[in-house]
Amino acid sequence: MDLEKLKEIILKNLEDKTKEIKRVFHGRGNFYDDFNYLTVDSLDEILFVTFFEENEKEKEIIKLLDEVTNIKKIDTFIVQRKYKNENHNEAIKGEIPPFYIVTENGLKYKINFFNKNIGIFLDMKIGREYISSICKDKNVLNLFSYTCAFSVAAINANAKQVVNVDMAKGALTTGRENHHLNNLDAKKVKFMPYDILKSWSRIKKEAPYDIIIIDPPSFQKGSFAATKDYEKIIKRLDDLASDNCIVLSCLNAPELDSNFIKEKFKELAPSFKFEKRLENLKEFITNNEEKSLKNLIFVKQNSN
């Protein structure tokens, strides 16, 4: 695929642009030849572009996207180079704001372009919508909560309580701000700045949970490796779960397929039966679903 075709796809996907966040080009799914290192997001008044690898076409792509911002009258154009260890974000047009508020399904989230992860993962929108649809009057455990987007969605949908656990205190601080931004009842939310794998007794105090969300990084040096640590969580589910508890088990490691999680549940938490996999958003196009985001639903079978 050439650069003109890339421009055509992005312009087409910007035709129905709104204030809502939206992926307008997804190269990471390897669907588009030669652009697997590139993503482009529409964040209301900002076009946000990420290069995951260094590439000789980078300058040409930036020039092309600058033309797109002129056509679409987008005032701010920010490039993130994830392959760099520092100074990874650059404003091509406008300025990088100290923080920014984005909208998803009418809910507001604070993001920060000075971090490698800006504060919300757009591909998890489908998971947040699913949790919103089932959480009314439920006690929810949000593991690896990051900036608590799942919690915002759940409290907005009248969850009874959400317990957010993440060892990154800064992310939880943003999570608190996200709840305040949406005028949500903070009394229904708990924030636990703990290492999940070492804090089961604290987490269990708020049990039993009707819904458990497991959304870990696929690999985070020093804190989590999916291949060995996911099973430690699955082993604990029976101690934390209410009867008929629903688990949303997320995996975004391309080298691990959905059978990896299904087999772990079968072996370590056999009372939880696989129900379905959530379909990914159409914007996150891929040539291999098993290498893309996997959102798997398991339901605890009542033994009575």
PDB file of C-alpha atoms in Angstrom:
ATOM      1  CA  MET A   1       0.000   0.000   0.000  1.00  0.00           C
ATOM      2  CA  ASP A   2       1.380   3.434  -0.893  1.00  0.00           C
ATOM      3  CA  LEU A   3       1.209   6.750   0.967  1.00  0.00           C
ATOM      4  CA  GLU A   4      -1.673   8.118  -1.133  1.00  0.00           C
ATOM      5  CA  LYS A   5      -3.799   5.115  -0.164  1.00  0.00           C
ATOM      6  CA  LEU A   6      -2.864   5.688   3.490  1.00  0.00           C
ATOM      7  CA  LYS A   7      -4.008   9.315   3.198  1.00  0.00           C
ATOM      8  CA  GLU A   8      -7.249   8.220   1.539  1.00  0.00           C
ATOM      9  CA  ILE A   9      -8.059   5.737   4.344  1.00  0.00           C
ATOM     10  CA  ILE A  10      -7.393   8.318   7.090  1.00  0.00           C
ATOM     11  CA  LEU A  11      -9.466  11.018   5.386  1.00  0.00           C
ATOM     12  CA  LYS A  12     -12.350   8.572   4.915  1.00  0.00           C
ATOM     13  CA  ASN A  13     -12.227   7.538   8.590  1.00  0.00           C
ATOM     14  CA  LEU A  14     -12.246  11.208   9.605  1.00  0.00           C
ATOM     15  CA  GLU A  15     -15.424  11.928   7.628  1.00  0.00           C
ATOM     16  CA  ASP A  16     -17.656  11.120  10.605  1.00  0.00           C
ATOM     17  CA  LYS A  17     -15.276  12.652  13.155  1.00  0.00           C
ATOM     18  CA  THR A  18     -16.913  13.814  16.404  1.00  0.00           C
ATOM     19  CA  LYS A  19     -15.614  14.873  19.810  1.00  0.00           C
ATOM     20  CA  GLU A  20     -15.429  11.164  20.721  1.00  0.00           C
ATOM     21  CA  ILE A  21     -12.036   9.427  20.598  1.00  0.00           C
ATOM     22  CA  LYS A  22     -11.567   7.196  17.572  1.00  0.00           C
ATOM     23  CA  ARG A  23      -8.815   5.165  15.914  1.00  0.00           C
ATOM     24  CA  VAL A  24      -8.646   6.363  12.293  1.00  0.00           C
ATOM     25  CA  PHE A  25      -5.757   4.176  11.156  1.00  0.00           C
ATOM     26  CA  HIS A  26      -4.654   0.910  12.742  1.00  0.00           C
ATOM     27  CA  GLY A  27      -1.494  -0.567  11.312  1.00  0.00           C
ATOM     28  CA  ARG A  28      -0.695  -2.734  14.335  1.00  0.00           C
ATOM     29  CA  GLY A  29      -3.042  -5.499  13.188  1.00  0.00           C
ATOM     30  CA  ASN A  30      -0.789  -6.168  10.165  1.00  0.00           C
ATOM     31  CA  PHE A  31      -3.771  -5.760   7.827  1.00  0.00           C
ATOM     32  CA  TYR A  32      -2.030  -3.005   5.861  1.00  0.00           C
ATOM     33  CA  ASP A  33       1.272  -3.982   4.265  1.00  0.00           C
ATOM     34  CA  ASP A  34       4.247  -1.842   5.293  1.00  0.00           C
ATOM     35  CA  PHE A  35       2.428   0.193   7.985  1.00  0.00           C
ATOM     36  CA  ASN A  36       2.421  -2.192  10.969  1.00  0.00           C
ATOM     37  CA  TYR A  37       4.380   0.385  13.005  1.00  0.00           C
ATOM     38  CA  LEU A  38       1.757   3.156  12.719  1.00  0.00           C
ATOM     39  CA  THR A  39      -1.481   4.185  14.450  1.00  0.00           C
ATOM     40  CA  VAL A  40      -3.473   7.410  14.036  1.00  0.00           C
ATOM     41  CA  ASP A  41      -6.097   8.586  16.548  1.00  0.00           C
ATOM     42  CA  SER A  42      -8.644  11.388  16.469  1.00  0.00           C
ATOM     43  CA  LEU A  43      -8.869  12.957  19.940  1.00  0.00           C
ATOM     44  CA  ASP A  44     -11.439  15.700  19.387  1.00  0.00           C
ATOM     45  CA  GLU A  45      -9.258  18.665  18.348  1.00  0.00           C
ATOM     46  CA  ILE A  46      -5.998  16.696  18.292  1.00  0.00           C
ATOM     47  CA  LEU A  47      -4.635  14.270  15.710  1.00  0.00           C
ATOM     48  CA  PHE A  48      -2.389  11.873  17.635  1.00  0.00           C
ATOM     49  CA  VAL A  49       0.022   9.682  15.676  1.00  0.00           C
ATOM     50  CA  THR A  50       2.206   6.899  17.088  1.00  0.00           C
ATOM     51  CA  PHE A  51       5.279   5.366  15.470  1.00  0.00           C
ATOM     52  CA  PHE A  52       6.096   2.097  17.243  1.00  0.00           C
ATOM     53  CA  GLU A  53       9.294   1.546  15.254  1.00  0.00           C
ATOM     54  CA  GLU A  54      11.758   3.758  13.451  1.00  0.00           C
ATOM     55  CA  ASN A  55      11.015   3.814   9.736  1.00  0.00           C
ATOM     56  CA  GLU A  56      12.481   5.544   6.703  1.00  0.00           C
ATOM     57  CA  LYS A  57       9.003   6.750   5.655  1.00  0.00           C
ATOM     58  CA  GLU A  58       8.424   8.641   8.907  1.00  0.00           C
ATOM     59  CA  LYS A  59       9.073  12.146   7.536  1.00  0.00           C
ATOM     60  CA  GLU A  60       6.894  11.510   4.499  1.00  0.00           C
ATOM     61  CA  ILE A  61       4.073  10.202   6.676  1.00  0.00           C
ATOM     62  CA  ILE A  62       4.267  13.229   8.959  1.00  0.00           C
ATOM     63  CA  LYS A  63       4.130  15.542   5.926  1.00  0.00           C
ATOM     64  CA  LEU A  64       1.110  13.647   4.596  1.00  0.00           C
ATOM     65  CA  LEU A  65      -0.666  13.822   7.972  1.00  0.00           C
ATOM     66  CA  ASP A  66       0.073  17.530   8.225  1.00  0.00           C
ATOM     67  CA  GLU A  67      -1.828  17.876   4.944  1.00  0.00           C
ATOM     68  CA  VAL A  68      -4.698  15.878   6.486  1.00  0.00           C
ATOM     69  CA  THR A  69      -4.884  18.274   9.445  1.00  0.00           C
ATOM     70  CA  ASN A  70      -5.084  21.216   7.031  1.00  0.00           C
ATOM     71  CA  ILE A  71      -7.900  19.585   5.049  1.00  0.00           C
ATOM     72  CA  LYS A  72      -9.824  18.687   8.215  1.00  0.00           C
ATOM     73  CA  LYS A  73      -8.964  21.955  10.008  1.00  0.00           C
ATOM     74  CA  ILE A  74      -7.368  20.158  12.966  1.00  0.00           C
ATOM     75  CA  ASP A  75      -5.300  22.651  14.961  1.00  0.00           C
ATOM     76  CA  THR A  76      -3.066  20.299  16.968  1.00  0.00           C
ATOM     77  CA  PHE A  77      -0.985  17.445  15.563  1.00  0.00           C
ATOM     78  CA  ILE A  78       1.132  15.408  17.986  1.00  0.00           C
ATOM     79  CA  VAL A  79       3.566  12.638  17.072  1.00  0.00           C
ATOM     80  CA  GLN A  80       4.667   9.991  19.553  1.00  0.00           C
ATOM     81  CA  ARG A  81       7.784   7.921  18.815  1.00  0.00           C
ATOM     82  CA  LYS A  82       7.413   4.895  21.078  1.00  0.00           C
ATOM     83  CA  TYR A  83      10.757   3.541  19.943  1.00  0.00           C
ATOM     84  CA  LYS A  84      12.549   6.393  21.759  1.00  0.00           C
ATOM     85  CA  ASN A  85      13.384   6.278  25.465  1.00  0.00           C
ATOM     86  CA  GLU A  86      13.003  10.027  25.994  1.00  0.00           C
ATOM     87  CA  ASN A  87      11.603  13.082  24.213  1.00  0.00           C
ATOM     88  CA  HIS A  88       9.194  10.705  22.522  1.00  0.00           C
ATOM     89  CA  ASN A  89       6.368  13.201  21.900  1.00  0.00           C
ATOM     90  CA  GLU A  90       6.543  16.166  19.514  1.00  0.00           C
ATOM     91  CA  ALA A  91       3.963  18.766  18.467  1.00  0.00           C
ATOM     92  CA  ILE A  92       4.122  19.136  14.687  1.00  0.00           C
ATOM     93  CA  LYS A  93       1.308  21.680  14.816  1.00  0.00           C
ATOM     94  CA  GLY A  94       0.051  23.549  17.875  1.00  0.00           C
ATOM     95  CA  GLU A  95       1.460  22.701  21.311  1.00  0.00           C
ATOM     96  CA  ILE A  96       1.441  19.678  23.601  1.00  0.00           C
ATOM     97  CA  PRO A  97      -1.014  20.603  26.384  1.00  0.00           C
ATOM     98  CA  PRO A  98      -0.041  19.877  30.029  1.00  0.00           C
ATOM     99  CA  PHE A  99      -3.101  17.608  30.092  1.00  0.00           C
ATOM    100  CA  TYR A 100      -6.152  17.054  27.909  1.00  0.00           C
ATOM    101  CA  ILE A 101      -9.699  15.774  28.378  1.00  0.00           C
ATOM    102  CA  VAL A 102     -11.081  13.229  25.918  1.00  0.00           C
ATOM    103  CA  THR A 103     -14.567  11.750  25.617  1.00  0.00           C
ATOM    104  CA  GLU A 104     -15.750   8.180  25.148  1.00  0.00           C
ATOM    105  CA  ASN A 105     -19.469   7.359  25.155  1.00  0.00           C
ATOM    106  CA  GLY A 106     -20.093  10.761  26.721  1.00  0.00           C
ATOM    107  CA  LEU A 107     -17.699  10.133  29.639  1.00  0.00           C
ATOM    108  CA  LYS A 108     -14.602  12.259  30.200  1.00  0.00           C
ATOM    109  CA  TYR A 109     -11.058  10.998  30.772  1.00  0.00           C
ATOM    110  CA  LYS A 110      -7.883  12.925  31.538  1.00  0.00           C
ATOM    111  CA  ILE A 111      -4.886  12.083  29.358  1.00  0.00           C
ATOM    112  CA  ASN A 112      -1.247  13.136  29.395  1.00  0.00           C
ATOM    113  CA  PHE A 113       0.946  13.255  26.291  1.00  0.00           C
ATOM    114  CA  PHE A 114       4.131  13.333  28.371  1.00  0.00           C
ATOM    115  CA  ASN A 115       3.717   9.639  29.236  1.00  0.00           C
ATOM    116  CA  LYS A 116       4.300   6.772  26.812  1.00  0.00           C
ATOM    117  CA  ASN A 117       0.802   5.524  27.597  1.00  0.00           C
ATOM    118  CA  ILE A 118      -1.407   8.599  27.454  1.00  0.00           C
ATOM    119  CA  GLY A 119      -4.035   7.398  29.940  1.00  0.00           C
ATOM    120  CA  ILE A 120      -6.674   5.461  28.005  1.00  0.00           C
ATOM    121  CA  PHE A 121      -6.535   2.481  25.663  1.00  0.00           C
ATOM    122  CA  LEU A 122      -8.953   3.053  22.790  1.00  0.00           C
ATOM    123  CA  ASP A 123      -9.236  -0.643  21.869  1.00  0.00           C
ATOM    124  CA  MET A 124     -10.758  -1.452  25.274  1.00  0.00           C
ATOM    125  CA  LYS A 125     -13.892   0.595  24.576  1.00  0.00           C
ATOM    126  CA  ILE A 126     -15.774  -2.623  23.766  1.00  0.00           C
ATOM    127  CA  GLY A 127     -14.817  -4.059  27.165  1.00  0.00           C
ATOM    128  CA  ARG A 128     -15.989  -0.930  28.983  1.00  0.00           C
ATOM    129  CA  GLU A 129     -19.295  -1.083  27.125  1.00  0.00           C
ATOM    130  CA  TYR A 130     -19.742  -4.721  28.112  1.00  0.00           C
ATOM    131  CA  ILE A 131     -19.048  -4.037  31.801  1.00  0.00           C
ATOM    132  CA  SER A 132     -21.463  -1.084  31.705  1.00  0.00           C
ATOM    133  CA  SER A 133     -24.181  -3.393  30.381  1.00  0.00           C
ATOM    134  CA  ILE A 134     -23.942  -5.916  33.258  1.00  0.00           C
ATOM    135  CA  CYS A 135     -22.744  -3.990  36.333  1.00  0.00           C
ATOM    136  CA  LYS A 136     -25.911  -2.430  37.791  1.00  0.00           C
ATOM    137  CA  ASP A 137     -25.940  -3.028  41.577  1.00  0.00           C
ATOM    138  CA  LYS A 138     -22.841  -5.263  41.308  1.00  0.00           C
ATOM    139  CA  ASN A 139     -19.626  -5.306  43.349  1.00  0.00           C
ATOM    140  CA  VAL A 140     -16.791  -4.944  40.820  1.00  0.00           C
ATOM    141  CA  LEU A 141     -13.082  -5.719  41.182  1.00  0.00           C
ATOM    142  CA  ASN A 142     -10.890  -3.903  38.645  1.00  0.00           C
ATOM    143  CA  LEU A 143      -7.409  -5.466  38.617  1.00  0.00           C
ATOM    144  CA  PHE A 144      -4.569  -3.555  36.900  1.00  0.00           C
ATOM    145  CA  SER A 145      -6.965  -0.624  36.886  1.00  0.00           C
ATOM    146  CA  TYR A 146      -4.456   1.910  35.476  1.00  0.00           C
ATOM    147  CA  THR A 147      -6.395   5.227  35.284  1.00  0.00           C
ATOM    148  CA  CYS A 148      -9.674   3.494  36.229  1.00  0.00           C
ATOM    149  CA  ALA A 149     -11.574   3.894  32.947  1.00  0.00           C
ATOM    150  CA  PHE A 150     -13.454   0.650  33.641  1.00  0.00           C
ATOM    151  CA  SER A 151     -14.421   2.041  37.040  1.00  0.00           C
ATOM    152  CA  VAL A 152     -15.713   5.297  35.569  1.00  0.00           C
ATOM    153  CA  ALA A 153     -17.848   3.362  33.091  1.00  0.00           C
ATOM    154  CA  ALA A 154     -19.147   1.001  35.795  1.00  0.00           C
ATOM    155  CA  ILE A 155     -20.006   3.653  38.393  1.00  0.00           C
ATOM    156  CA  ASN A 156     -21.721   5.677  35.683  1.00  0.00           C
ATOM    157  CA  ALA A 157     -23.804   2.551  34.941  1.00  0.00           C
ATOM    158  CA  ASN A 158     -24.831   2.261  38.632  1.00  0.00           C
ATOM    159  CA  ALA A 159     -22.428  -0.375  39.916  1.00  0.00           C
ATOM    160  CA  LYS A 160     -22.790  -0.858  43.666  1.00  0.00           C
ATOM    161  CA  GLN A 161     -19.019  -0.517  44.240  1.00  0.00           C
ATOM    162  CA  VAL A 162     -15.768  -0.681  42.281  1.00  0.00           C
ATOM    163  CA  VAL A 163     -12.432  -1.634  43.843  1.00  0.00           C
ATOM    164  CA  ASN A 164      -9.495  -0.451  41.703  1.00  0.00           C
ATOM    165  CA  VAL A 165      -6.101  -2.073  42.261  1.00  0.00           C
ATOM    166  CA  ASP A 166      -2.882  -0.910  40.612  1.00  0.00           C
ATOM    167  CA  MET A 167       0.653  -0.466  41.923  1.00  0.00           C
ATOM    168  CA  ALA A 168       1.050   2.826  39.988  1.00  0.00           C
ATOM    169  CA  LYS A 169      -0.083   5.522  42.438  1.00  0.00           C
ATOM    170  CA  GLY A 170       0.048   8.218  39.759  1.00  0.00           C
ATOM    171  CA  ALA A 171      -2.370   6.276  37.573  1.00  0.00           C
ATOM    172  CA  LEU A 172      -4.781   5.887  40.495  1.00  0.00           C
ATOM    173  CA  THR A 173      -4.555   9.639  41.167  1.00  0.00           C
ATOM    174  CA  THR A 174      -5.647  10.220  37.570  1.00  0.00           C
ATOM    175  CA  GLY A 175      -8.358   7.617  38.188  1.00  0.00           C
ATOM    176  CA  ARG A 176      -9.738   9.679  41.076  1.00  0.00           C
ATOM    177  CA  GLU A 177      -9.708  12.765  38.844  1.00  0.00           C
ATOM    178  CA  ASN A 178     -11.574  10.844  36.141  1.00  0.00           C
ATOM    179  CA  HIS A 179     -14.389  10.067  38.582  1.00  0.00           C
ATOM    180  CA  HIS A 180     -14.568  13.707  39.692  1.00  0.00           C
ATOM    181  CA  LEU A 181     -14.566  14.892  36.060  1.00  0.00           C
ATOM    182  CA  ASN A 182     -17.791  12.931  35.552  1.00  0.00           C
ATOM    183  CA  ASN A 183     -19.387  13.951  38.873  1.00  0.00           C
ATOM    184  CA  LEU A 184     -19.524  10.327  40.012  1.00  0.00           C
ATOM    185  CA  ASP A 185     -20.095   9.217  43.605  1.00  0.00           C
ATOM    186  CA  ALA A 186     -16.591   8.694  45.038  1.00  0.00           C
ATOM    187  CA  LYS A 187     -18.015   6.896  48.093  1.00  0.00           C
ATOM    188  CA  LYS A 188     -18.711   3.907  45.846  1.00  0.00           C
ATOM    189  CA  VAL A 189     -15.079   3.682  44.676  1.00  0.00           C
ATOM    190  CA  LYS A 190     -11.971   2.312  46.392  1.00  0.00           C
ATOM    191  CA  PHE A 191      -8.394   2.810  45.200  1.00  0.00           C
ATOM    192  CA  MET A 192      -5.740   0.294  46.296  1.00  0.00           C
ATOM    193  CA  PRO A 193      -2.155   1.234  45.341  1.00  0.00           C
ATOM    194  CA  TYR A 194      -0.804  -2.303  45.756  1.00  0.00           C
ATOM    195  CA  ASP A 195       1.116  -4.972  43.923  1.00  0.00           C
ATOM    196  CA  ILE A 196      -1.786  -7.301  43.125  1.00  0.00           C
ATOM    197  CA  LEU A 197       0.288 -10.478  43.326  1.00  0.00           C
ATOM    198  CA  LYS A 198       1.303  -9.628  46.911  1.00  0.00           C
ATOM    199  CA  SER A 199      -1.944  -8.136  48.214  1.00  0.00           C
ATOM    200  CA  TRP A 200      -4.619 -10.833  48.109  1.00  0.00           C
ATOM    201  CA  SER A 201      -5.626 -10.456  51.766  1.00  0.00           C
ATOM    202  CA  ARG A 202      -6.371  -6.724  51.276  1.00  0.00           C
ATOM    203  CA  ILE A 203      -8.257  -7.363  48.045  1.00  0.00           C
ATOM    204  CA  LYS A 204     -10.290 -10.156  49.635  1.00  0.00           C
ATOM    205  CA  LYS A 205     -11.619  -7.810  52.360  1.00  0.00           C
ATOM    206  CA  GLU A 206     -14.052  -6.281  49.837  1.00  0.00           C
ATOM    207  CA  ALA A 207     -15.130  -9.689  48.454  1.00  0.00           C
ATOM    208  CA  PRO A 208     -17.252 -11.389  47.251  1.00  0.00           C
ATOM    209  CA  TYR A 209     -17.128  -9.729  43.849  1.00  0.00           C
ATOM    210  CA  ASP A 210     -19.884 -10.135  41.263  1.00  0.00           C
ATOM    211  CA  ILE A 211     -17.646  -8.960  38.399  1.00  0.00           C
ATOM    212  CA  ILE A 212     -13.860  -9.279  38.151  1.00  0.00           C
ATOM    213  CA  ILE A 213     -11.868  -7.475  35.443  1.00  0.00           C
ATOM    214  CA  ILE A 214      -8.349  -8.743  34.733  1.00  0.00           C
ATOM    215  CA  ASP A 215      -6.640  -6.349  32.320  1.00  0.00           C
ATOM    216  CA  PRO A 216      -2.877  -6.672  32.840  1.00  0.00           C
ATOM    217  CA  PRO A 217      -0.030  -5.413  30.687  1.00  0.00           C
ATOM    218  CA  SER A 218       1.172  -8.300  28.507  1.00  0.00           C
ATOM    219  CA  PHE A 219       4.638  -7.754  29.956  1.00  0.00           C
ATOM    220  CA  GLN A 220       5.900  -5.168  32.393  1.00  0.00           C
ATOM    221  CA  LYS A 221       9.466  -5.555  33.572  1.00  0.00           C
ATOM    222  CA  GLY A 222       9.627  -6.221  37.298  1.00  0.00           C
ATOM    223  CA  SER A 223       5.868  -6.449  37.835  1.00  0.00           C
ATOM    224  CA  PHE A 224       3.974  -8.736  35.453  1.00  0.00           C
ATOM    225  CA  ALA A 225       4.656 -11.366  32.809  1.00  0.00           C
ATOM    226  CA  ALA A 226       1.510 -12.906  31.341  1.00  0.00           C
ATOM    227  CA  THR A 227       3.011 -16.326  30.721  1.00  0.00           C
ATOM    228  CA  LYS A 228       3.729 -16.983  34.408  1.00  0.00           C
ATOM    229  CA  ASP A 229       1.762 -14.413  36.420  1.00  0.00           C
ATOM    230  CA  TYR A 230      -1.708 -14.711  34.871  1.00  0.00           C
ATOM    231  CA  GLU A 231      -2.139 -18.143  36.444  1.00  0.00           C
ATOM    232  CA  LYS A 232      -1.446 -16.700  39.905  1.00  0.00           C
ATOM    233  CA  ILE A 233      -4.522 -14.508  39.496  1.00  0.00           C
ATOM    234  CA  ILE A 234      -6.727 -17.243  38.053  1.00  0.00           C
ATOM    235  CA  LYS A 235      -5.885 -19.480  41.041  1.00  0.00           C
ATOM    236  CA  ARG A 236      -7.353 -16.847  43.398  1.00  0.00           C
ATOM    237  CA  LEU A 237     -10.666 -16.303  41.635  1.00  0.00           C
ATOM    238  CA  ASP A 238     -12.704 -18.798  43.665  1.00  0.00           C
ATOM    239  CA  ASP A 239     -11.700 -17.008  46.885  1.00  0.00           C
ATOM    240  CA  LEU A 240     -12.821 -13.648  45.496  1.00  0.00           C
ATOM    241  CA  ALA A 241     -15.926 -14.513  43.501  1.00  0.00           C
ATOM    242  CA  SER A 242     -19.604 -14.520  44.364  1.00  0.00           C
ATOM    243  CA  ASP A 243     -21.913 -17.202  42.949  1.00  0.00           C
ATOM    244  CA  ASN A 244     -22.395 -16.623  39.212  1.00  0.00           C
ATOM    245  CA  CYS A 245     -19.487 -14.151  39.159  1.00  0.00           C
ATOM    246  CA  ILE A 246     -18.554 -12.885  35.685  1.00  0.00           C
ATOM    247  CA  VAL A 247     -14.880 -12.486  34.773  1.00  0.00           C
ATOM    248  CA  LEU A 248     -13.631 -10.308  31.916  1.00  0.00           C
ATOM    249  CA  SER A 249     -10.188 -11.712  31.163  1.00  0.00           C
ATOM    250  CA  CYS A 250      -8.154  -9.486  28.819  1.00  0.00           C
ATOM    251  CA  LEU A 251      -4.987 -10.427  26.962  1.00  0.00           C
ATOM    252  CA  ASN A 252      -3.112  -8.201  24.530  1.00  0.00           C
ATOM    253  CA  ALA A 253      -0.018 -10.296  23.948  1.00  0.00           C
ATOM    254  CA  PRO A 254       0.224 -11.193  20.222  1.00  0.00           C
ATOM    255  CA  GLU A 255       2.372 -14.244  20.981  1.00  0.00           C
ATOM    256  CA  LEU A 256      -0.375 -15.779  23.187  1.00  0.00           C
ATOM    257  CA  ASP A 257      -3.711 -16.869  21.743  1.00  0.00           C
ATOM    258  CA  SER A 258      -7.080 -17.140  23.477  1.00  0.00           C
ATOM    259  CA  ASN A 259      -6.497 -20.840  24.174  1.00  0.00           C
ATOM    260  CA  PHE A 260      -3.715 -19.806  26.562  1.00  0.00           C
ATOM    261  CA  ILE A 261      -6.298 -18.194  28.873  1.00  0.00           C
ATOM    262  CA  LYS A 262      -8.988 -20.832  28.311  1.00  0.00           C
ATOM    263  CA  GLU A 263      -6.606 -23.630  29.275  1.00  0.00           C
ATOM    264  CA  LYS A 264      -5.453 -21.755  32.403  1.00  0.00           C
ATOM    265  CA  PHE A 265      -9.063 -21.373  33.538  1.00  0.00           C
ATOM    266  CA  LYS A 266      -9.823 -25.022  32.811  1.00  0.00           C
ATOM    267  CA  GLU A 267      -6.815 -26.130  34.859  1.00  0.00           C
ATOM    268  CA  LEU A 268      -6.798 -23.620  37.719  1.00  0.00           C
ATOM    269  CA  ALA A 269     -10.399 -22.355  38.038  1.00  0.00           C
ATOM    270  CA  PRO A 270     -12.615 -25.095  36.564  1.00  0.00           C
ATOM    271  CA  SER A 271     -15.760 -23.657  38.184  1.00  0.00           C
ATOM    272  CA  PHE A 272     -15.524 -20.767  35.689  1.00  0.00           C
ATOM    273  CA  LYS A 273     -16.847 -21.703  32.261  1.00  0.00           C
ATOM    274  CA  PHE A 274     -15.917 -19.878  29.083  1.00  0.00           C
ATOM    275  CA  GLU A 275     -18.937 -18.045  27.676  1.00  0.00           C
ATOM    276  CA  LYS A 276     -17.758 -15.919  24.743  1.00  0.00           C
ATOM    277  CA  ARG A 277     -15.109 -13.643  23.290  1.00  0.00           C
ATOM    278  CA  LEU A 278     -16.053 -10.018  22.740  1.00  0.00           C
ATOM    279  CA  GLU A 279     -15.634  -8.839  19.170  1.00  0.00           C
ATOM    280  CA  ASN A 280     -13.029  -6.133  18.707  1.00  0.00           C
ATOM    281  CA  LEU A 281     -13.952  -2.704  17.353  1.00  0.00           C
ATOM    282  CA  LYS A 282     -14.035  -2.626  13.553  1.00  0.00           C
ATOM    283  CA  GLU A 283     -11.498   0.238  13.573  1.00  0.00           C
ATOM    284  CA  PHE A 284      -8.885  -2.177  14.976  1.00  0.00           C
ATOM    285  CA  ILE A 285      -8.641  -4.145  11.764  1.00  0.00           C
ATOM    286  CA  THR A 286      -6.329  -7.172  11.739  1.00  0.00           C
ATOM    287  CA  ASN A 287      -5.271 -10.094   9.574  1.00  0.00           C
ATOM    288  CA  ASN A 288      -5.135 -12.384  12.632  1.00  0.00           C
ATOM    289  CA  GLU A 289      -7.672 -12.065  15.454  1.00  0.00           C
ATOM    290  CA  GLU A 290      -5.621 -14.341  17.699  1.00  0.00           C
ATOM    291  CA  LYS A 291      -2.735 -11.850  17.627  1.00  0.00           C
ATOM    292  CA  SER A 292      -5.005  -8.930  18.494  1.00  0.00           C
ATOM    293  CA  LEU A 293      -6.752  -7.965  21.742  1.00  0.00           C
ATOM    294  CA  LYS A 294      -8.585 -10.893  23.349  1.00  0.00           C
ATOM    295  CA  ASN A 295     -11.476 -10.088  25.724  1.00  0.00           C
ATOM    296  CA  LEU A 296     -12.776 -13.379  27.098  1.00  0.00           C
ATOM    297  CA  ILE A 297     -15.854 -13.801  29.306  1.00  0.00           C
ATOM    298  CA  PHE A 298     -16.012 -16.558  31.948  1.00  0.00           C
ATOM    299  CA  VAL A 299     -18.968 -17.222  34.262  1.00  0.00           C
ATOM    300  CA  LYS A 300     -18.790 -19.043  37.593  1.00  0.00           C
ATOM    301  CA  GLN A 301     -21.126 -22.032  37.706  1.00  0.00           C
ATOM    302  CA  ASN A 302     -23.160 -22.228  40.897  1.00  0.00           C
ATOM    303  CA  SER A 303     -22.397 -25.599  42.480  1.00  0.00           C
ATOM    304  CA  ASN A 304     -25.709 -25.737  44.391  1.00  0.00           C
TER     305      ASN A 304
END
